[in-house]
Coordinates of C-alpha atoms in Angstrom, one line a residue:
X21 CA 0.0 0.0 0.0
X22 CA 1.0 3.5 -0.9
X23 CA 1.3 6.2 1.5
X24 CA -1.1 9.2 0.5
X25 CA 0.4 12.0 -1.5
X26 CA 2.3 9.0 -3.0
X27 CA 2.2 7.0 -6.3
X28 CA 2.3 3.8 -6.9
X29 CA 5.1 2.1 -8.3
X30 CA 5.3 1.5 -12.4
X31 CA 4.8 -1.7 -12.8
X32 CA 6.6 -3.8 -15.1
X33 CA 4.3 -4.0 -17.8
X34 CA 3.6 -0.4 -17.5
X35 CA 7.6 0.7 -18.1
X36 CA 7.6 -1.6 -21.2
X37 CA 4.2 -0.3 -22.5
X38 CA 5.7 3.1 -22.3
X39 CA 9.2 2.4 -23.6
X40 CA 7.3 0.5 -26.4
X41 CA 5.3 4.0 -26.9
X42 CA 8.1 5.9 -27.0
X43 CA 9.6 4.0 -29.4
X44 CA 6.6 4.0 -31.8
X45 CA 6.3 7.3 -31.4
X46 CA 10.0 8.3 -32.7
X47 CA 9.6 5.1 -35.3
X48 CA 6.7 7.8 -36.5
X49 CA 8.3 10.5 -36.7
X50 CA 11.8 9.2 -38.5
X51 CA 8.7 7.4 -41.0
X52 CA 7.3 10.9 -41.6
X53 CA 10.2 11.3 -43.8
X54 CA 10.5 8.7 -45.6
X55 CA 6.6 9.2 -47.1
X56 CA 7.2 12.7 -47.6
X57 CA 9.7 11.6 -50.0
X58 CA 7.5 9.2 -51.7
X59 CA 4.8 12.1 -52.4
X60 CA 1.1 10.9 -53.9
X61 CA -1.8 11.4 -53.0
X62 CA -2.6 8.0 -51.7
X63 CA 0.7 8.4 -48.8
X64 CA -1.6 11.7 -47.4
X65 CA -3.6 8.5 -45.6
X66 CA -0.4 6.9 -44.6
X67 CA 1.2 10.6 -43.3
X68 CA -2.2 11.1 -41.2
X69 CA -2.1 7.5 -39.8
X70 CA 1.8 8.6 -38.8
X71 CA 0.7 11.8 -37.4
X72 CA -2.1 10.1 -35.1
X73 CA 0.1 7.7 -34.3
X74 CA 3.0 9.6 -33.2
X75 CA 1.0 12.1 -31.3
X76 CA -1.4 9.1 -29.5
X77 CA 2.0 7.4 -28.4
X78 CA 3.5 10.6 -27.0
X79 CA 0.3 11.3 -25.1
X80 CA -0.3 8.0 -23.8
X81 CA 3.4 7.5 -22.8
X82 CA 3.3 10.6 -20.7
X83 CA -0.3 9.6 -18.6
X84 CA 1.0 6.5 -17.6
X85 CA 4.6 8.1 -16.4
X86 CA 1.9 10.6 -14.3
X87 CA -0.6 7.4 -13.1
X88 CA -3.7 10.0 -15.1
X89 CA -6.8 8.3 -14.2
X90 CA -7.9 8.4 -17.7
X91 CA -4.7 6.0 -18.8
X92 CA -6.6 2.7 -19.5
X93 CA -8.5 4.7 -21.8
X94 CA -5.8 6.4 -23.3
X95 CA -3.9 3.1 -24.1
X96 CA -7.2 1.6 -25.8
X97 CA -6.9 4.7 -28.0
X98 CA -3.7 4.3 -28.5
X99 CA -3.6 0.4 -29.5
X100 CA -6.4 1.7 -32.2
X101 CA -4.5 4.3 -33.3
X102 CA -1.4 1.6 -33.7
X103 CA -3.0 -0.9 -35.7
X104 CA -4.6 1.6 -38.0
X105 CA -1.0 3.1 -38.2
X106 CA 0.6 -0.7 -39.1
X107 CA -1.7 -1.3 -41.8
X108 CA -1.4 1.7 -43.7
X109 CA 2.4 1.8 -43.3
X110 CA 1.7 -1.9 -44.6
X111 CA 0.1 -0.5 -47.6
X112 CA 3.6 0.7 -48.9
X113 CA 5.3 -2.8 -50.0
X114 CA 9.1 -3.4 -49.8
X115 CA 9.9 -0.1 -48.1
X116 CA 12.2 -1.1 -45.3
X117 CA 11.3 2.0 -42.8
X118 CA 7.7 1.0 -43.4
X119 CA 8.3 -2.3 -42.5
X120 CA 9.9 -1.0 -39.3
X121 CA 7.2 1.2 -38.4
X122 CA 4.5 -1.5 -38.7
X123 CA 6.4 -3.5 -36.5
X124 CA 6.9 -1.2 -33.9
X125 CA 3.1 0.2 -34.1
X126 CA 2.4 -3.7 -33.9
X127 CA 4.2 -4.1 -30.6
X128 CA 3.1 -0.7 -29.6
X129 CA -0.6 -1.8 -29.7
X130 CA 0.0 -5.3 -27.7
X131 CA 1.0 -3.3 -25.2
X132 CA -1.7 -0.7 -24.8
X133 CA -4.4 -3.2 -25.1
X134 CA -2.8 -5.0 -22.2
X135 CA -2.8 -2.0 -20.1
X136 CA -6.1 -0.9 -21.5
X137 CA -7.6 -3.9 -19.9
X138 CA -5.2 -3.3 -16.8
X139 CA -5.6 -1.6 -14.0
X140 CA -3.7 1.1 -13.2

């Protein structure tokens, strides 16, 4: 039990959900690049999947480092945002960074949904 004025301890799975954010979340960012490069119209819904993505992580990474109330939630958001992120960095075959960033996303997501259905 915790003292009052205290918080609790991060758990295990709660360090690895956020080190896996904050590595989707940079992942993201370095990805923006990469489809800037590419140009078309049809990487403007692979760049907004990026954006949501990188921002979600950031976000949720930093509730669960403060113990918000509203970070089971947030991680439910954020393994959406994740998986919609991984398929449409999917949706760009044989691109190496893309493959990376689907991957991370991927991981990114297991681990939200298990804090999502965590309690925190």
């Amino acid at each position: 039990m915790t003292q009052p004025g205290t918080m609790p301890a991060m758990t295990k799975e709660m360090q690895d959900c956020v080190d896996a954010c904050m590595t989707c979340h940079s992942v993201c960012e370095e990805t923006m690049s990469s489809v800037m490069q590419l140009g078309g119209q049809a990487q403007m819904q692979v760049m907004r999947a990026l954006m949501d993505c990188a921002e979600t992580t950031r976000v949720c990474a930093d509730m669960m480092m403060r113990r918000s109330p509203l970070s089971p939630e947030m991680c439910a958001m954020c393994a959406k945002a994740c998986e919609m992120c991984a398929e449409a960095c999917l949706s760009v075959p044989d691109d190496p960074q893309m493959t990376r960033c689907a991957e991370a996303c991927r991981r990114c997501a297991a681990t939200c949904r298990a804090m999502a259905g965590a309690t925190m």
